[in-house]
mmCIF file of C-alpha atoms in Angstrom:
data_model
loop_
_atom_site.group_PDB
_atom_site.id
_atom_site.type_symbol
_atom_site.label_atom_id
_atom_site.label_comp_id
_atom_site.label_asym_id
_atom_site.label_seq_id
_atom_site.Cartn_x
_atom_site.Cartn_y
_atom_site.Cartn_z
ATOM 1 C CA MET A 9 -0.222 0.028 0.222
ATOM 2 C CA SER A 10 1.348 3.497 -1.078
ATOM 3 C CA ASP A 11 1.619 6.499 1.409
ATOM 4 C CA LYS A 12 -1.221 8.393 -0.870
ATOM 5 C CA ASP A 13 -3.603 5.047 0.235
ATOM 6 C CA ALA A 14 -2.717 4.244 3.799
ATOM 7 C CA LYS A 15 -5.087 4.930 6.213
ATOM 8 C CA LYS A 16 -4.618 7.756 8.411
ATOM 9 C CA VAL A 17 -4.813 7.266 12.075
ATOM 10 C CA CYS A 18 -7.781 8.483 13.808
ATOM 11 C CA GLY A 19 -7.283 9.182 17.980
ATOM 12 C CA VAL A 20 -9.242 7.707 21.005
ATOM 13 C CA VAL A 21 -9.433 9.537 23.986
ATOM 14 C CA MET A 22 -11.935 7.593 26.113
ATOM 15 C CA PRO A 23 -12.541 5.687 29.889
ATOM 16 C CA ILE A 24 -10.573 2.465 29.758
ATOM 17 C CA SER A 25 -11.111 1.021 33.715
ATOM 18 C CA ALA A 26 -14.260 1.371 35.636
ATOM 19 C CA ILE A 27 -16.158 4.528 36.231
ATOM 20 C CA ASP A 28 -19.649 6.019 36.704
ATOM 21 C CA GLY A 29 -21.040 2.771 37.358
ATOM 22 C CA CYS A 30 -19.679 0.732 33.846
ATOM 23 C CA ALA A 31 -17.231 -1.812 34.609
ATOM 24 C CA GLU A 32 -13.958 -2.188 31.990
ATOM 25 C CA SER A 33 -16.302 -4.347 29.836
ATOM 26 C CA HIS A 34 -17.874 -1.712 29.314
ATOM 27 C CA TRP A 35 -15.708 0.388 28.250
ATOM 28 C CA ALA A 36 -14.236 -2.363 25.949
ATOM 29 C CA ASP A 37 -17.621 -2.898 24.258
ATOM 30 C CA VAL A 38 -18.029 0.947 23.300
ATOM 31 C CA LEU A 39 -14.496 1.214 21.925
ATOM 32 C CA GLU A 40 -15.528 -1.460 19.641
ATOM 33 C CA ILE A 41 -18.409 0.116 18.723
ATOM 34 C CA LEU A 42 -16.082 3.385 17.664
ATOM 35 C CA THR A 43 -13.595 1.448 16.228
ATOM 36 C CA GLU A 44 -16.309 0.191 14.042
ATOM 37 C CA ALA A 45 -17.181 3.743 13.156
ATOM 38 C CA ILE A 46 -13.902 5.193 12.998
ATOM 39 C CA GLU A 47 -13.489 2.444 10.303
ATOM 40 C CA ASP A 48 -16.272 3.223 8.455
ATOM 41 C CA ALA A 49 -14.632 6.910 7.812
ATOM 42 C CA GLY A 50 -11.737 5.656 6.115
ATOM 43 C CA PHE A 51 -9.531 5.430 9.138
ATOM 44 C CA ASP A 52 -7.475 3.123 11.280
ATOM 45 C CA ALA A 53 -8.419 4.027 14.969
ATOM 46 C CA ASN A 54 -6.121 3.546 17.647
ATOM 47 C CA LEU A 55 -6.414 4.751 21.368
ATOM 48 C CA VAL A 56 -3.960 8.006 22.116
ATOM 49 C CA SER A 57 -2.434 6.322 25.540
ATOM 50 C CA ASN A 58 -1.370 3.330 23.153
ATOM 51 C CA ALA A 59 2.434 2.751 23.224
ATOM 52 C CA ASP A 60 5.363 0.382 22.803
ATOM 53 C CA ASP A 61 6.177 0.723 26.367
ATOM 54 C CA SER A 62 5.451 2.401 29.634
ATOM 55 C CA GLY A 63 7.953 4.378 29.860
ATOM 56 C CA ILE A 64 7.298 8.044 27.784
ATOM 57 C CA ILE A 65 3.717 6.730 27.507
ATOM 58 C CA HIS A 66 3.151 10.911 28.019
ATOM 59 C CA LYS A 67 5.368 11.789 25.859
ATOM 60 C CA ARG A 68 3.096 9.467 23.758
ATOM 61 C CA ILE A 69 -0.056 10.833 24.707
ATOM 62 C CA ILE A 70 0.795 14.338 23.813
ATOM 63 C CA GLN A 71 2.794 13.669 20.384
ATOM 64 C CA ASN A 72 -0.134 11.180 19.320
ATOM 65 C CA LEU A 73 -2.878 14.117 19.955
ATOM 66 C CA TYR A 74 -1.323 16.439 18.133
ATOM 67 C CA ASP A 75 -0.119 14.750 15.687
ATOM 68 C CA ASN A 76 -3.264 12.386 14.410
ATOM 69 C CA PRO A 77 -5.802 13.919 12.130
ATOM 70 C CA VAL A 78 -8.422 13.426 13.551
ATOM 71 C CA VAL A 79 -9.430 12.626 17.664
ATOM 72 C CA VAL A 80 -12.472 10.869 18.911
ATOM 73 C CA CYS A 81 -13.178 11.833 22.341
ATOM 74 C CA ASP A 82 -15.535 9.916 25.115
ATOM 75 C CA VAL A 83 -16.126 11.844 27.943
ATOM 76 C CA SER A 84 -18.553 9.572 29.446
ATOM 77 C CA GLY A 85 -18.512 9.586 32.965
ATOM 78 C CA LYS A 86 -16.349 12.849 32.916
ATOM 79 C CA ASN A 87 -12.418 10.592 33.496
ATOM 80 C CA PRO A 88 -10.218 13.122 34.898
ATOM 81 C CA ASN A 89 -7.919 12.232 32.777
ATOM 82 C CA VAL A 90 -10.107 11.765 29.600
ATOM 83 C CA MET A 91 -10.631 15.854 30.084
ATOM 84 C CA PHE A 92 -7.084 16.397 30.737
ATOM 85 C CA GLU A 93 -6.454 14.829 27.166
ATOM 86 C CA LEU A 94 -9.453 16.910 25.413
ATOM 87 C CA GLY A 95 -8.025 20.493 27.153
ATOM 88 C CA LEU A 96 -4.888 19.139 25.136
ATOM 89 C CA ARG A 97 -6.602 18.138 22.087
ATOM 90 C CA LEU A 98 -8.748 21.514 22.170
ATOM 91 C CA ALA A 99 -5.946 23.375 23.115
ATOM 92 C CA PHE A 100 -3.967 22.755 19.582
ATOM 93 C CA ASP A 101 -7.471 23.689 17.876
ATOM 94 C CA LYS A 102 -7.167 20.312 15.718
ATOM 95 C CA PRO A 103 -10.262 18.608 14.752
ATOM 96 C CA THR A 104 -12.588 16.528 17.491
ATOM 97 C CA VAL A 105 -15.245 15.463 17.508
ATOM 98 C CA ILE A 106 -16.846 15.216 21.378
ATOM 99 C CA VAL A 107 -19.396 11.961 22.253
ATOM 100 C CA LYS A 108 -21.047 11.152 25.168
ATOM 101 C CA ASP A 109 -23.801 8.643 27.062
ATOM 102 C CA GLU A 110 -26.882 10.051 27.870
ATOM 103 C CA LYS A 111 -26.579 9.624 31.129
ATOM 104 C CA THR A 112 -23.382 11.848 31.371
ATOM 105 C CA SER A 113 -24.324 16.460 32.183
ATOM 106 C CA TYR A 114 -22.421 18.629 29.586
ATOM 107 C CA ALA A 115 -19.511 19.989 31.046
ATOM 108 C CA PHE A 116 -19.882 23.986 31.385
ATOM 109 C CA ASP A 117 -16.675 24.469 29.279
ATOM 110 C CA THR A 118 -17.108 22.515 26.262
ATOM 111 C CA SER A 119 -21.019 23.123 26.459
ATOM 112 C CA ALA A 120 -20.710 25.081 23.161
ATOM 113 C CA ILE A 121 -19.245 22.262 21.327
ATOM 114 C CA GLU A 122 -21.579 19.604 19.771
ATOM 115 C CA HIS A 123 -21.473 16.333 21.310
ATOM 116 C CA LEU A 124 -22.754 13.171 20.095
ATOM 117 C CA GLU A 125 -25.084 10.930 22.405
ATOM 118 C CA TYR A 126 -25.252 7.280 22.298
ATOM 119 C CA PRO A 127 -27.348 5.030 24.809
ATOM 120 C CA ARG A 128 -25.259 4.157 28.112
ATOM 121 C CA ASP A 129 -27.247 0.341 27.524
ATOM 122 C CA LEU A 130 -25.337 0.365 24.018
ATOM 123 C CA ARG A 131 -28.881 -0.671 22.393
ATOM 124 C CA PHE A 132 -28.643 -2.321 19.098
ATOM 125 C CA SER A 133 -30.938 -0.090 17.197
ATOM 126 C CA ARG A 134 -29.908 3.274 18.643
ATOM 127 C CA ILE A 135 -25.850 1.973 18.842
ATOM 128 C CA VAL A 136 -26.715 1.372 14.927
ATOM 129 C CA ASP A 137 -27.617 4.998 14.081
ATOM 130 C CA PHE A 138 -24.805 6.450 16.495
ATOM 131 C CA LYS A 139 -22.845 4.777 14.789
ATOM 132 C CA GLN A 140 -23.680 6.286 10.987
ATOM 133 C CA LYS A 141 -23.760 9.625 12.657
ATOM 134 C CA LEU A 142 -19.714 8.941 14.093
ATOM 135 C CA THR A 143 -18.770 8.436 10.764
ATOM 136 C CA GLU A 144 -20.295 10.977 8.953
ATOM 137 C CA LYS A 145 -19.310 13.530 11.264
ATOM 138 C CA ILE A 146 -15.806 11.834 11.434
ATOM 139 C CA LYS A 147 -15.520 12.611 7.391
ATOM 140 C CA ALA A 148 -17.197 16.030 7.870
ATOM 141 C CA THR A 149 -14.807 17.268 10.567
ATOM 142 C CA HIS A 150 -11.996 16.039 8.367
ATOM 143 C CA GLN A 151 -13.040 17.050 5.182
ATOM 144 C CA ARG A 152 -13.605 20.652 6.401
ATOM 145 C CA ALA A 153 -10.686 21.109 8.299
ATOM 146 C CA THR A 154 -8.284 19.996 5.172
ATOM 147 C CA SER A 155 -10.333 22.227 3.454
ATOM 148 C CA ASP A 156 -10.854 25.420 5.370
ATOM 149 C CA ALA A 157 -7.799 27.374 6.344
ATOM 150 C CA ASN A 158 -10.162 29.054 8.933
ATOM 151 C CA TYR A 159 -11.323 26.121 10.264
ATOM 152 C CA THR A 160 -11.308 25.805 14.360
ATOM 153 C CA THR A 161 -13.134 22.774 16.655
ATOM 154 C CA PHE A 162 -12.741 25.699 19.849
ATOM 155 C CA LEU A 163 -10.209 28.617 20.041
ATOM 156 C CA LYS A 164 -11.511 30.890 17.566
ATOM 157 C CA HIS A 165 -14.365 31.157 18.578
ATOM 158 C CA PHE A 166 -13.901 33.239 21.451
ATOM 159 C CA GLY A 167 -11.164 35.409 19.668
ATOM 160 C CA GLU A 168 -7.665 35.049 18.138
ATOM 161 C CA PHE A 169 -5.388 33.159 19.827
ATOM 162 C CA LYS A 170 -1.389 31.641 19.616
ATOM 163 C CA VAL A 171 -2.341 28.222 18.933
ATOM 164 C CA ALA A 172 -0.018 25.903 21.125
ATOM 165 C CA LYS A 173 2.677 24.038 18.731
ATOM 166 C CA LEU A 174 4.681 21.096 19.293
ATOM 167 C CA ASP A 175 8.794 21.966 18.694
ATOM 168 C CA LYS A 176 10.098 18.924 16.627
ATOM 169 C CA ARG A 177 13.186 17.526 16.117
ATOM 170 C CA GLU A 178 15.215 14.308 14.223
ATOM 171 C CA VAL A 179 17.107 12.341 16.315
ATOM 172 C CA SER A 180 19.670 9.621 15.126
ATOM 173 C CA GLY A 181 18.957 6.458 14.869
ATOM 174 C CA GLN A 182 21.342 5.725 18.205
ATOM 175 C CA GLU A 183 20.043 8.230 20.131
ATOM 176 C CA TYR A 184 15.977 6.815 19.430
ATOM 177 C CA ILE A 185 17.661 3.491 20.430
ATOM 178 C CA LEU A 186 19.519 4.805 23.302
ATOM 179 C CA GLU A 187 16.124 6.205 24.487
ATOM 180 C CA GLU A 188 13.613 2.919 24.247
ATOM 181 C CA LEU A 189 16.210 1.171 26.445
ATOM 182 C CA ARG A 190 15.772 3.772 29.170
ATOM 183 C CA ALA A 191 12.245 3.572 28.588
ATOM 184 C CA LEU A 192 12.615 -0.894 28.418
ATOM 185 C CA ARG A 193 15.210 -0.588 31.636
ATOM 186 C CA SER A 194 12.185 1.768 33.921
ATOM 187 C CA ALA A 195 9.695 -0.698 32.668
ATOM 188 C CA ILE A 196 11.424 -3.014 33.961
ATOM 189 C CA ARG A 197 12.183 -1.903 37.253
ATOM 190 C CA ARG A 198 8.309 -1.021 37.984
ATOM 191 C CA MET A 199 7.947 -4.554 36.942
ATOM 192 C CA GLU A 200 10.294 -5.673 40.078
ATOM 193 C CA ILE A 201 8.595 -3.431 42.089
ATOM 194 C CA GLY A 202 5.444 -5.094 41.441
ATOM 195 C CA GLN A 203 6.785 -7.717 43.942
ATOM 196 C CA LEU A 204 7.320 -5.514 46.651
ATOM 197 C CA PRO A 205 3.380 -4.843 47.411
ATOM 198 C CA LYS A 206 3.766 -6.210 51.137
ATOM 199 C CA ASP A 207 6.933 -3.796 52.213
ATOM 200 C CA LEU A 208 5.193 -0.839 50.054
ATOM 201 C CA GLY A 209 1.986 -1.424 52.486
ATOM 202 C CA HIS A 210 4.306 -1.426 55.830
ATOM 203 C CA LEU A 211 6.010 2.217 54.313
ATOM 204 C CA LYS A 212 2.743 3.450 54.187
ATOM 205 C CA ALA A 213 1.286 2.844 57.339
ATOM 206 C CA ARG A 214 4.295 4.317 58.695
ATOM 207 C CA GLY A 215 3.889 7.451 56.626
ATOM 208 C CA ALA A 216 6.851 6.868 54.880
ATOM 209 C CA ARG A 217 6.783 9.824 51.679
ATOM 210 C CA VAL A 218 7.400 8.003 49.387
ATOM 211 C CA PRO A 219 4.833 8.352 46.191
ATOM 212 C CA ILE A 220 3.993 6.404 43.236
ATOM 213 C CA GLU A 221 5.702 8.881 40.868
ATOM 214 C CA VAL A 222 8.964 8.188 41.890
ATOM 215 C CA PHE A 223 9.191 4.778 41.061
ATOM 216 C CA GLY A 224 11.597 4.043 39.449
ATOM 217 C CA THR A 225 13.594 7.153 39.521
ATOM 218 C CA GLU A 226 17.358 7.292 39.883
ATOM 219 C CA LEU A 227 18.820 8.663 42.525
ATOM 220 C CA THR A 228 22.664 10.180 42.533
ATOM 221 C CA PRO A 229 25.121 8.754 45.049
ATOM 222 C CA SER A 230 25.276 12.366 45.852
ATOM 223 C CA ALA A 231 21.436 12.687 47.113
ATOM 224 C CA PRO A 232 20.787 13.455 50.148
ATOM 225 C CA VAL A 233 18.990 10.163 52.424
ATOM 226 C CA GLU A 234 16.154 12.311 52.672
ATOM 227 C CA ALA A 235 15.266 12.074 48.620
ATOM 228 C CA LEU A 236 14.591 8.254 49.524
ATOM 229 C CA GLY A 237 11.329 9.429 51.448
ATOM 230 C CA LEU A 238 12.085 7.247 54.938
ATOM 231 C CA THR A 239 10.298 8.622 57.934
ATOM 232 C CA GLU A 240 11.628 9.564 61.634
ATOM 233 C CA ILE A 241 12.539 5.988 62.005
ATOM 234 C CA GLY A 242 14.482 5.337 58.766
ATOM 235 C CA LEU A 243 16.492 8.271 59.276
ATOM 236 C CA ARG A 244 16.973 8.493 62.882
ATOM 237 C CA PRO A 245 19.777 6.201 62.904
ATOM 238 C CA LEU A 246 21.694 7.025 59.850
ATOM 239 C CA ARG A 247 21.788 10.686 60.994
ATOM 240 C CA SER A 248 22.970 8.909 64.112
ATOM 241 C CA ALA A 249 26.073 7.387 61.833
ATOM 242 C CA GLY A 250 26.839 10.253 60.713
ATOM 243 C CA ILE A 251 25.386 8.102 56.689
ATOM 244 C CA SER A 252 24.113 11.512 55.078
ATOM 245 C CA THR A 253 24.142 10.492 51.368
ATOM 246 C CA VAL A 254 22.480 7.580 49.261
ATOM 247 C CA GLY A 255 26.133 6.929 47.969
ATOM 248 C CA GLU A 256 27.270 6.758 51.810
ATOM 249 C CA LEU A 257 23.795 4.131 52.610
ATOM 250 C CA LEU A 258 24.956 2.158 49.704
ATOM 251 C CA GLY A 259 27.897 0.709 51.394
ATOM 252 C CA LYS A 260 26.887 -0.862 54.168
ATOM 253 C CA SER A 261 25.196 -3.785 54.250
ATOM 254 C CA GLU A 262 22.009 -5.235 56.559
ATOM 255 C CA ILE A 263 24.557 -6.257 59.385
ATOM 256 C CA ASP A 264 26.063 -2.754 59.018
ATOM 257 C CA ILE A 265 22.571 -0.841 59.568
ATOM 258 C CA LEU A 266 21.593 -3.876 62.565
ATOM 259 C CA LYS A 267 24.582 -2.131 64.493
ATOM 260 C CA ILE A 268 23.371 0.742 64.602
ATOM 261 C CA PRO A 269 22.069 2.155 67.905
ATOM 262 C CA ASP A 270 18.595 2.783 67.584
ATOM 263 C CA ALA A 271 18.415 1.073 64.521
ATOM 264 C CA GLY A 272 15.614 -2.575 64.895
ATOM 265 C CA ARG A 273 14.127 -4.258 62.038
ATOM 266 C CA ARG A 274 11.728 -2.167 61.163
ATOM 267 C CA ALA A 275 14.900 0.633 59.855
ATOM 268 C CA LEU A 276 15.965 -1.865 58.648
ATOM 269 C CA SER A 277 13.349 -3.145 56.465
ATOM 270 C CA GLU A 278 11.898 0.238 55.560
ATOM 271 C CA ILE A 279 15.413 1.055 54.417
ATOM 272 C CA ARG A 280 15.693 -1.745 52.214
ATOM 273 C CA THR A 281 12.154 -1.390 51.043
ATOM 274 C CA ALA A 282 12.669 2.088 49.746
ATOM 275 C CA LEU A 283 16.056 1.612 48.076
ATOM 276 C CA ALA A 284 14.506 -1.276 45.979
ATOM 277 C CA LEU A 285 11.368 1.399 45.169
ATOM 278 C CA HIS A 286 14.695 3.455 43.052
ATOM 279 C CA GLY A 287 15.732 -0.237 42.074
ATOM 280 C CA LEU A 288 18.967 -0.332 44.663
ATOM 281 C CA GLY A 289 19.578 -2.524 47.548
ATOM 282 C CA LEU A 290 22.703 -2.029 50.773
ATOM 283 C CA LEU A 291 25.235 -4.500 50.274
ATOM 284 C CA PRO A 292 24.675 -8.639 51.119
ATOM 285 C CA ARG A 293 24.502 -9.611 54.420
ATOM 286 C CA THR A 294 28.150 -11.218 54.534
ATOM 287 C CA ALA A 295 29.539 -7.408 53.515
ATOM 288 C CA SER A 296 31.811 -6.346 57.168
#
């Protein structure tokens, strides 16, 4: 198939997990319905969140929101991630088709944009009508956007605005491969961290300041031990032993930690788990 004959991509923004009383299976059915309508319009449907790895998923989402010729956004249930991604797409002022089920009320900020409605119970006869309307809407939106230089989805209705743009640069094959390897390493680290639910629960129960966002984050040896998010239970013995940086801590074994006054099994468990969250660990127990 030539580039000219290849289908264009229509991005899809929608809930994928349970929300507003609808299970994941419900959204899987909705995705199938949207996909069929999009394909009937001559496009390939693709969730904007689809990525080959999780390490750079947010970059892929933004890139897809910017690049996709048309995006269909299902705001049913007013999922926060969906509303945020819709906001980004509208900020780019790119062709966007909004849909929702009839149970979801209009959001004030986007109520001025036409919404195509479908029945939440996905009743067949009404879904057939919805799919036909969505197909025609996608075709008309794309045709108008490509033929009318003054076309606007949202912003220009309110005056003159400078539309957000993404700066792009070409990278070498080596740079791309290195970026993918870093993302793969982060993904593997997150999988390893997933094996630590029990220890993580103990950490959170003691008030450790280790937010989920830091999983897989690399720490330099010069970083202060406070960067690990330890509570006073873990920090107090380290301070008393004069261990102030991550590098100094990594030079210690579990036995070394237990020899510190005020350090016990609880402190050791907290330190060990906090390090593991960053893909790090103490020296083997046999170390002196």
